[in-house]
Amino acid sequence: MLPETTEVLIIGAGPTGMALSIVLHQAGVDHVLIDRLAQGLQTSRAGVIHAQTLETLQPLGVTQRLSELALKLQNFAIRDRNRALLKLDFSKLPSRHPYLMMLPQNLTEQVFAERIAALGGVIHRTVEAKAVVQDADGARVTVIENGREKLISARYVVGADGMQSLVRRSTGIEFDGAAYDASFVLADVRLDWPVGPTEVSLFFAPAGLVVVAPLPDGSYRVVATMDDAPEKPEIADIQALFDSRG
Ligand SMILES: Cc1cc2nc3c(=O)[nH]c(=O)nc-3n(C[C@H](O)[C@H](O)[C@H](O)COP(=O)(O)OP(=O)(O)OC[C@H]3O[C@@H](n4cnc5c(N)ncnc54)[C@H](O)[C@@H]3O)c2cc1C
């Protein structure tokens, strides 16, 4: 049942909102976590977690499980065709996590959700925030659940609602930063890959960049700059990238 009052209302159960929920659970702070989606997205998004992020996540009690699901890589290379221009060895990082942790974002989110459940928490799904109004005591947030409008009063509201954040727009916070000019194509594919599943490779080519990174399920994440990148690339699009740049 969706509470009507809370100390902290977190809008958005992506990695940011879920990480905050875990921290607030651990600190014993009353909060409510909502998301408009019925379940987390299963699309390809972030694929690597770096050492410093893992150190930050350590107190949340998720790194062991992330580690079990992930592929850990120590090698990164910048290549021109099959010639290595630069090689980096992550095993030399002064960290308890001296590697690149390859893990698709949907699995990272699954681990965070499991941790919230283990702490006795709930993600209130299919609850969409529609309006945020601040007053002297905090904020009132209008949400829609099962087609019905409800009001949640919170001392604090956290906008973890992603790129098009309603919270940011409602509170008049400017988008502080810049968007990339380049357009990117992204695909998770099965490859006959001579480099093998032990290295993240970045290819420099006159036509643009290509990154090839192995994933834990044996597939490879391919990301490349591309003018007018197709939203749903075909095999031929990816093969053409390798033929011209890889
Ligand atoms: C194609 C693609 C590839 C990417 N690749 C990488 C990568 O390689 N490396 C990397 O670091 N990052 C990558 N990213 C970016 C990464 O996915 C985001 O930085 C990350 O998801 C941000 O997490 P978040 O929790 O802040 O927001 P989000 O993941 O966007 O989560 C926001 C959540 O808020 C919910 N929400 C939004 N509005 C409302 C509302 N009004 N009411 C209720 N719920 C709401 C949404 O349903 C969503 O679940 C990629 C993104 C995309 C799209």
mmCIF file of C-alpha atoms and ligand atoms in Angstrom:
data_model
loop_
_atom_site.group_PDB
_atom_site.id
_atom_site.type_symbol
_atom_site.label_atom_id
_atom_site.label_comp_id
_atom_site.label_asym_id
_atom_site.label_seq_id
_atom_site.Cartn_x
_atom_site.Cartn_y
_atom_site.Cartn_z
ATOM 1 C CA MET A 1 0.000 0.000 0.000
ATOM 2 C CA LEU A 2 1.365 3.381 -1.001
ATOM 3 C CA PRO A 3 2.002 5.584 2.074
ATOM 4 C CA GLU A 4 0.552 9.111 2.100
ATOM 5 C CA THR A 5 3.364 10.622 4.153
ATOM 6 C CA THR A 6 7.070 9.933 4.396
ATOM 7 C CA GLU A 7 10.327 11.588 5.339
ATOM 8 C CA VAL A 8 11.896 11.055 1.926
ATOM 9 C CA LEU A 9 10.118 10.347 -1.336
ATOM 10 C CA ILE A 10 12.474 8.986 -3.993
ATOM 11 C CA ILE A 11 11.066 9.346 -7.493
ATOM 12 C CA GLY A 12 12.696 6.834 -9.828
ATOM 13 C CA ALA A 13 13.977 3.310 -9.152
ATOM 14 C CA GLY A 14 16.908 3.284 -11.552
ATOM 15 C CA PRO A 15 20.413 2.724 -10.143
ATOM 16 C CA THR A 16 20.441 6.138 -8.426
ATOM 17 C CA GLY A 17 17.086 5.831 -6.672
ATOM 18 C CA MET A 18 17.684 2.230 -5.617
ATOM 19 C CA ALA A 19 21.170 2.981 -4.274
ATOM 20 C CA LEU A 20 19.721 5.815 -2.200
ATOM 21 C CA SER A 21 16.933 3.559 -0.938
ATOM 22 C CA ILE A 22 19.508 1.004 0.252
ATOM 23 C CA VAL A 23 21.478 3.705 2.083
ATOM 24 C CA LEU A 24 18.343 5.108 3.741
ATOM 25 C CA HIS A 25 17.278 1.605 4.811
ATOM 26 C CA GLN A 26 20.682 1.065 6.369
ATOM 27 C CA ALA A 27 20.440 4.434 8.143
ATOM 28 C CA GLY A 28 16.909 3.672 9.354
ATOM 29 C CA VAL A 29 15.385 6.638 7.526
ATOM 30 C CA ASP A 30 11.702 6.369 6.615
ATOM 31 C CA HIS A 31 11.284 6.680 2.855
ATOM 32 C CA VAL A 32 9.172 5.675 -0.128
ATOM 33 C CA LEU A 33 10.591 4.618 -3.500
ATOM 34 C CA ILE A 34 8.327 4.861 -6.557
ATOM 35 C CA ASP A 35 8.745 4.144 -10.266
ATOM 36 C CA ARG A 36 6.311 4.457 -13.129
ATOM 37 C CA LEU A 37 7.525 1.256 -14.826
ATOM 38 C CA ALA A 38 6.025 -2.140 -13.983
ATOM 39 C CA GLN A 39 9.557 -3.591 -13.995
ATOM 40 C CA GLY A 40 13.106 -2.408 -14.594
ATOM 41 C CA LEU A 41 14.137 -1.862 -18.215
ATOM 42 C CA GLN A 42 15.801 -4.858 -19.873
ATOM 43 C CA THR A 43 17.476 -2.817 -22.619
ATOM 44 C CA SER A 44 21.252 -2.468 -23.116
ATOM 45 C CA ARG A 45 22.561 0.534 -21.249
ATOM 46 C CA ALA A 46 25.624 0.848 -19.002
ATOM 47 C CA GLY A 47 27.968 -2.135 -19.247
ATOM 48 C CA VAL A 48 30.939 -1.445 -16.985
ATOM 49 C CA ILE A 49 31.372 -0.564 -13.312
ATOM 50 C CA HIS A 50 34.693 1.012 -12.379
ATOM 51 C CA ALA A 51 36.791 0.488 -9.257
ATOM 52 C CA GLN A 52 35.847 3.731 -7.557
ATOM 53 C CA THR A 53 32.139 3.064 -8.063
ATOM 54 C CA LEU A 54 32.587 -0.384 -6.527
ATOM 55 C CA GLU A 55 34.370 1.160 -3.548
ATOM 56 C CA THR A 56 31.456 3.577 -3.164
ATOM 57 C CA LEU A 57 28.976 0.693 -3.396
ATOM 58 C CA GLN A 58 30.873 -1.480 -0.883
ATOM 59 C CA PRO A 59 28.982 -0.236 2.228
ATOM 60 C CA LEU A 60 25.659 -0.904 0.476
ATOM 61 C CA GLY A 61 26.287 -4.655 0.617
ATOM 62 C CA VAL A 62 25.937 -5.274 -3.111
ATOM 63 C CA THR A 63 29.477 -5.763 -4.384
ATOM 64 C CA GLN A 64 29.698 -9.480 -3.551
ATOM 65 C CA ARG A 65 26.585 -10.267 -5.608
ATOM 66 C CA LEU A 66 27.644 -7.938 -8.450
ATOM 67 C CA SER A 67 30.971 -9.730 -8.445
ATOM 68 C CA GLU A 68 29.331 -13.165 -8.756
ATOM 69 C CA LEU A 69 27.396 -12.100 -11.865
ATOM 70 C CA ALA A 70 30.056 -10.017 -13.598
ATOM 71 C CA LEU A 71 33.025 -10.578 -15.842
ATOM 72 C CA LYS A 72 36.191 -8.980 -14.443
ATOM 73 C CA LEU A 73 38.701 -7.709 -16.963
ATOM 74 C CA GLN A 74 42.183 -6.369 -16.394
ATOM 75 C CA ASN A 75 43.092 -5.383 -19.936
ATOM 76 C CA PHE A 76 42.137 -2.309 -21.908
ATOM 77 C CA ALA A 77 43.741 -1.460 -25.260
ATOM 78 C CA ILE A 78 43.512 1.309 -27.808
ATOM 79 C CA ARG A 79 44.002 -0.234 -31.234
ATOM 80 C CA ASP A 80 44.496 0.785 -34.835
ATOM 81 C CA ARG A 81 43.175 -2.280 -36.667
ATOM 82 C CA ASN A 82 45.138 -5.172 -35.135
ATOM 83 C CA ARG A 83 47.992 -2.982 -33.869
ATOM 84 C CA ALA A 84 47.860 -2.067 -30.170
ATOM 85 C CA LEU A 85 48.699 1.631 -29.724
ATOM 86 C CA LEU A 86 48.294 1.616 -25.955
ATOM 87 C CA LYS A 87 47.662 -1.061 -23.356
ATOM 88 C CA LEU A 88 46.402 -0.456 -19.839
ATOM 89 C CA ASP A 89 46.670 -3.026 -17.074
ATOM 90 C CA PHE A 90 43.908 -2.492 -14.513
ATOM 91 C CA SER A 91 45.385 -5.116 -12.183
ATOM 92 C CA LYS A 92 47.825 -2.403 -11.075
ATOM 93 C CA LEU A 93 45.066 -0.104 -9.784
ATOM 94 C CA PRO A 94 45.564 0.749 -6.101
ATOM 95 C CA SER A 95 42.094 -0.544 -5.233
ATOM 96 C CA ARG A 96 40.498 -3.629 -3.720
ATOM 97 C CA HIS A 97 38.736 -3.865 -7.099
ATOM 98 C CA PRO A 98 41.622 -3.760 -9.601
ATOM 99 C CA TYR A 99 39.593 -4.541 -12.715
ATOM 100 C CA LEU A 100 36.843 -3.387 -15.061
ATOM 101 C CA MET A 101 33.632 -5.028 -13.900
ATOM 102 C CA MET A 102 31.548 -5.864 -16.964
ATOM 103 C CA LEU A 103 27.876 -6.168 -16.059
ATOM 104 C CA PRO A 104 24.808 -5.059 -18.035
ATOM 105 C CA GLN A 105 22.785 -2.409 -16.220
ATOM 106 C CA ASN A 106 19.648 -4.554 -15.975
ATOM 107 C CA LEU A 107 21.621 -7.043 -13.836
ATOM 108 C CA THR A 108 23.074 -4.273 -11.678
ATOM 109 C CA GLU A 109 19.528 -3.026 -11.120
ATOM 110 C CA GLN A 110 18.381 -6.578 -10.312
ATOM 111 C CA VAL A 111 21.074 -6.848 -7.622
ATOM 112 C CA PHE A 112 20.050 -3.489 -6.129
ATOM 113 C CA ALA A 113 16.381 -4.549 -6.135
ATOM 114 C CA GLU A 114 17.259 -7.830 -4.401
ATOM 115 C CA ARG A 115 19.190 -5.906 -1.766
ATOM 116 C CA ILE A 116 16.221 -3.595 -1.127
ATOM 117 C CA ALA A 117 13.971 -6.642 -0.712
ATOM 118 C CA ALA A 118 16.486 -8.267 1.654
ATOM 119 C CA LEU A 119 16.429 -5.106 3.781
ATOM 120 C CA GLY A 120 12.630 -5.347 3.952
ATOM 121 C CA GLY A 121 12.028 -2.554 1.453
ATOM 122 C CA VAL A 122 9.553 -2.179 -1.372
ATOM 123 C CA ILE A 123 9.694 -0.550 -4.785
ATOM 124 C CA HIS A 124 6.246 0.898 -5.443
ATOM 125 C CA ARG A 125 5.923 0.248 -9.167
ATOM 126 C CA THR A 126 3.464 1.672 -11.716
ATOM 127 C CA VAL A 127 3.320 4.813 -9.601
ATOM 128 C CA GLU A 128 4.023 7.900 -11.688
ATOM 129 C CA ALA A 129 4.802 11.312 -10.231
ATOM 130 C CA LYS A 130 2.869 14.005 -12.067
ATOM 131 C CA ALA A 131 3.527 17.190 -10.098
ATOM 132 C CA VAL A 132 5.801 18.378 -7.308
ATOM 133 C CA VAL A 133 4.892 21.399 -5.193
ATOM 134 C CA GLN A 134 7.102 22.696 -2.394
ATOM 135 C CA ASP A 135 5.802 24.280 0.792
ATOM 136 C CA ALA A 136 7.288 25.338 4.122
ATOM 137 C CA ASP A 137 7.220 21.764 5.516
ATOM 138 C CA GLY A 138 8.569 19.938 2.500
ATOM 139 C CA ALA A 139 6.799 18.938 -0.676
ATOM 140 C CA ARG A 140 3.559 17.463 -1.928
ATOM 141 C CA VAL A 141 3.753 15.136 -4.876
ATOM 142 C CA THR A 142 0.785 14.183 -7.012
ATOM 143 C CA VAL A 143 1.093 10.616 -8.268
ATOM 144 C CA ILE A 144 -1.032 8.336 -10.428
ATOM 145 C CA GLU A 145 -1.449 4.731 -9.300
ATOM 146 C CA ASN A 146 -3.797 2.394 -11.186
ATOM 147 C CA GLY A 147 -5.331 5.390 -12.918
ATOM 148 C CA ARG A 148 -6.106 7.092 -9.596
ATOM 149 C CA GLU A 149 -4.595 10.357 -8.449
ATOM 150 C CA LYS A 150 -3.025 10.378 -4.975
ATOM 151 C CA LEU A 151 -1.017 12.833 -2.905
ATOM 152 C CA ILE A 152 2.185 11.990 -1.036
ATOM 153 C CA SER A 153 3.558 14.494 1.492
ATOM 154 C CA ALA A 154 7.284 14.248 2.090
ATOM 155 C CA ARG A 155 9.826 16.245 4.021
ATOM 156 C CA TYR A 156 12.285 15.708 1.189
ATOM 157 C CA VAL A 157 11.781 14.690 -2.432
ATOM 158 C CA VAL A 158 14.676 13.202 -4.372
ATOM 159 C CA GLY A 159 14.562 13.393 -8.140
ATOM 160 C CA ALA A 160 16.146 10.142 -9.307
ATOM 161 C CA ASP A 161 13.874 10.224 -12.326
ATOM 162 C CA GLY A 162 16.471 10.270 -15.064
ATOM 163 C CA MET A 163 17.262 12.442 -18.016
ATOM 164 C CA GLN A 164 13.847 14.108 -18.448
ATOM 165 C CA SER A 165 13.423 14.593 -14.682
ATOM 166 C CA LEU A 166 10.014 15.927 -13.665
ATOM 167 C CA VAL A 167 11.513 16.910 -10.303
ATOM 168 C CA ARG A 168 14.218 18.987 -11.958
ATOM 169 C CA ARG A 169 11.720 20.751 -14.210
ATOM 170 C CA SER A 170 9.185 21.289 -11.397
ATOM 171 C CA THR A 171 11.759 22.907 -9.157
ATOM 172 C CA GLY A 172 13.253 25.074 -11.890
ATOM 173 C CA ILE A 173 16.690 23.438 -11.692
ATOM 174 C CA GLU A 174 18.591 24.044 -14.915
ATOM 175 C CA PHE A 175 20.187 21.207 -16.892
ATOM 176 C CA ASP A 176 23.770 21.812 -15.826
ATOM 177 C CA GLY A 177 26.017 20.320 -18.477
ATOM 178 C CA ALA A 178 26.042 19.616 -22.154
ATOM 179 C CA ALA A 179 24.767 16.923 -24.461
ATOM 180 C CA TYR A 180 27.163 14.999 -26.693
ATOM 181 C CA ASP A 181 27.092 16.159 -30.309
ATOM 182 C CA ALA A 182 27.919 12.677 -31.573
ATOM 183 C CA SER A 183 25.367 9.992 -32.244
ATOM 184 C CA PHE A 184 26.204 6.439 -31.078
ATOM 185 C CA VAL A 185 25.183 2.975 -32.144
ATOM 186 C CA LEU A 186 25.055 0.272 -29.462
ATOM 187 C CA ALA A 187 24.581 -3.474 -29.945
ATOM 188 C CA ASP A 188 25.116 -6.639 -27.883
ATOM 189 C CA VAL A 189 26.211 -9.317 -30.341
ATOM 190 C CA ARG A 190 27.754 -12.774 -30.686
ATOM 191 C CA LEU A 191 31.148 -12.505 -32.392
ATOM 192 C CA ASP A 192 34.012 -14.604 -33.648
ATOM 193 C CA TRP A 193 36.452 -12.270 -31.985
ATOM 194 C CA PRO A 194 40.203 -12.908 -32.293
ATOM 195 C CA VAL A 195 41.013 -10.689 -29.304
ATOM 196 C CA GLY A 196 38.931 -12.973 -27.060
ATOM 197 C CA PRO A 197 36.844 -12.176 -23.963
ATOM 198 C CA THR A 198 39.697 -10.759 -21.894
ATOM 199 C CA GLU A 199 40.051 -7.184 -23.117
ATOM 200 C CA VAL A 200 38.049 -4.017 -23.680
ATOM 201 C CA SER A 201 39.243 -2.702 -27.053
ATOM 202 C CA LEU A 202 38.860 0.834 -28.349
ATOM 203 C CA PHE A 203 39.562 1.170 -32.071
ATOM 204 C CA PHE A 204 40.703 4.501 -33.467
ATOM 205 C CA ALA A 205 39.836 4.838 -37.144
ATOM 206 C CA PRO A 206 39.407 7.824 -39.483
ATOM 207 C CA ALA A 207 35.714 6.938 -39.810
ATOM 208 C CA GLY A 208 35.193 7.059 -36.033
ATOM 209 C CA LEU A 209 35.590 5.121 -32.798
ATOM 210 C CA VAL A 210 34.462 1.591 -31.986
ATOM 211 C CA VAL A 211 34.506 -0.020 -28.557
ATOM 212 C CA VAL A 212 34.232 -3.796 -28.204
ATOM 213 C CA ALA A 213 33.719 -5.122 -24.692
ATOM 214 C CA PRO A 214 32.998 -8.698 -23.599
ATOM 215 C CA LEU A 215 29.955 -9.318 -21.406
ATOM 216 C CA PRO A 216 29.407 -12.082 -18.834
ATOM 217 C CA ASP A 217 27.012 -14.104 -21.025
ATOM 218 C CA GLY A 218 29.632 -14.564 -23.768
ATOM 219 C CA SER A 219 28.270 -11.777 -25.974
ATOM 220 C CA TYR A 220 30.095 -8.552 -26.840
ATOM 221 C CA ARG A 221 28.959 -4.956 -26.397
ATOM 222 C CA VAL A 222 29.763 -2.878 -29.492
ATOM 223 C CA VAL A 223 29.522 0.913 -29.234
ATOM 224 C CA ALA A 224 30.516 3.245 -32.055
ATOM 225 C CA THR A 225 30.175 6.839 -33.073
ATOM 226 C CA MET A 226 28.046 7.002 -36.198
ATOM 227 C CA ASP A 227 26.273 9.749 -38.103
ATOM 228 C CA ASP A 228 22.533 9.114 -37.832
ATOM 229 C CA ALA A 229 22.998 5.910 -35.821
ATOM 230 C CA PRO A 230 20.106 3.469 -36.378
ATOM 231 C CA GLU A 231 17.969 2.907 -33.286
ATOM 232 C CA LYS A 232 17.782 -0.822 -34.052
ATOM 233 C CA PRO A 233 21.006 -1.758 -35.845
ATOM 234 C CA GLU A 234 21.068 -4.854 -38.068
ATOM 235 C CA ILE A 235 23.913 -7.387 -38.214
ATOM 236 C CA ALA A 236 25.033 -5.785 -41.494
ATOM 237 C CA ASP A 237 25.417 -2.381 -39.764
ATOM 238 C CA ILE A 238 27.722 -3.856 -37.130
ATOM 239 C CA GLN A 239 29.685 -5.936 -39.658
ATOM 240 C CA ALA A 240 30.197 -2.782 -41.753
ATOM 241 C CA LEU A 241 31.618 -1.028 -38.693
ATOM 242 C CA PHE A 242 34.173 -3.794 -38.162
ATOM 243 C CA ASP A 243 35.056 -3.939 -41.846
ATOM 244 C CA SER A 244 35.778 -0.212 -41.968
ATOM 245 C CA ARG A 245 37.186 0.425 -38.488
ATOM 246 C CA GLY A 246 38.009 -2.736 -36.546
HETATM 247 C C1 LIG B 1 21.380 3.270 -24.807
HETATM 248 C C2 LIG B 1 22.060 3.681 -23.527
HETATM 249 C C3 LIG B 1 23.362 3.285 -23.280
HETATM 250 C C4 LIG B 1 24.016 3.671 -22.121
HETATM 251 N N1 LIG B 1 25.291 3.260 -21.908
HETATM 252 C C5 LIG B 1 25.934 3.623 -20.785
HETATM 253 C C6 LIG B 1 27.270 3.200 -20.512
HETATM 254 O O1 LIG B 1 27.875 2.463 -21.281
HETATM 255 N N2 LIG B 1 27.866 3.609 -19.362
HETATM 256 C C7 LIG B 1 27.216 4.401 -18.470
HETATM 257 O O2 LIG B 1 27.789 4.734 -17.425
HETATM 258 N N3 LIG B 1 25.952 4.807 -18.692
HETATM 259 C C8 LIG B 1 25.312 4.450 -19.812
HETATM 260 N N4 LIG B 1 24.041 4.882 -20.034
HETATM 261 C C9 LIG B 1 23.464 5.809 -19.071
HETATM 262 C C10 LIG B 1 22.875 5.087 -17.874
HETATM 263 O O3 LIG B 1 21.919 4.157 -18.338
HETATM 264 C C11 LIG B 1 22.258 6.164 -16.980
HETATM 265 O O4 LIG B 1 23.279 7.056 -16.589
HETATM 266 C C12 LIG B 1 21.618 5.581 -15.740
HETATM 267 O O5 LIG B 1 20.537 4.743 -16.054
HETATM 268 C C13 LIG B 1 21.128 6.722 -14.862
HETATM 269 O O6 LIG B 1 20.553 6.145 -13.720
HETATM 270 P P1 LIG B 1 19.427 6.906 -12.936
HETATM 271 O O7 LIG B 1 18.974 5.989 -11.854
HETATM 272 O O8 LIG B 1 19.931 8.253 -12.554
HETATM 273 O O9 LIG B 1 18.262 7.172 -14.004
HETATM 274 P P2 LIG B 1 17.431 6.139 -14.885
HETATM 275 O O10 LIG B 1 18.145 4.857 -15.060
HETATM 276 O O11 LIG B 1 17.002 6.894 -16.089
HETATM 277 O O12 LIG B 1 16.175 5.823 -13.975
HETATM 278 C C14 LIG B 1 15.154 6.757 -13.795
HETATM 279 C C15 LIG B 1 13.928 6.001 -13.334
HETATM 280 O O13 LIG B 1 12.933 6.960 -13.016
HETATM 281 C C16 LIG B 1 11.695 6.501 -13.488
HETATM 282 N N5 LIG B 1 10.863 7.691 -13.694
HETATM 283 C C17 LIG B 1 11.081 8.711 -14.554
HETATM 284 N N6 LIG B 1 10.137 9.648 -14.435
HETATM 285 C C18 LIG B 1 9.294 9.208 -13.468
HETATM 286 C C19 LIG B 1 8.104 9.740 -12.895
HETATM 287 N N7 LIG B 1 7.602 10.920 -13.281
HETATM 288 N N8 LIG B 1 7.480 9.029 -11.929
HETATM 289 C C20 LIG B 1 7.976 7.826 -11.526
HETATM 290 N N9 LIG B 1 9.092 7.277 -12.039
HETATM 291 C C21 LIG B 1 9.745 7.965 -12.995
HETATM 292 C C22 LIG B 1 12.014 5.748 -14.771
HETATM 293 O O14 LIG B 1 11.003 4.796 -15.074
HETATM 294 C C23 LIG B 1 13.338 5.088 -14.408
HETATM 295 O O15 LIG B 1 13.172 3.788 -13.882
HETATM 296 C C24 LIG B 1 23.358 4.491 -21.180
HETATM 297 C C25 LIG B 1 22.032 4.881 -21.409
HETATM 298 C C26 LIG B 1 21.385 4.480 -22.566
HETATM 299 C C27 LIG B 1 19.957 4.907 -22.790
#
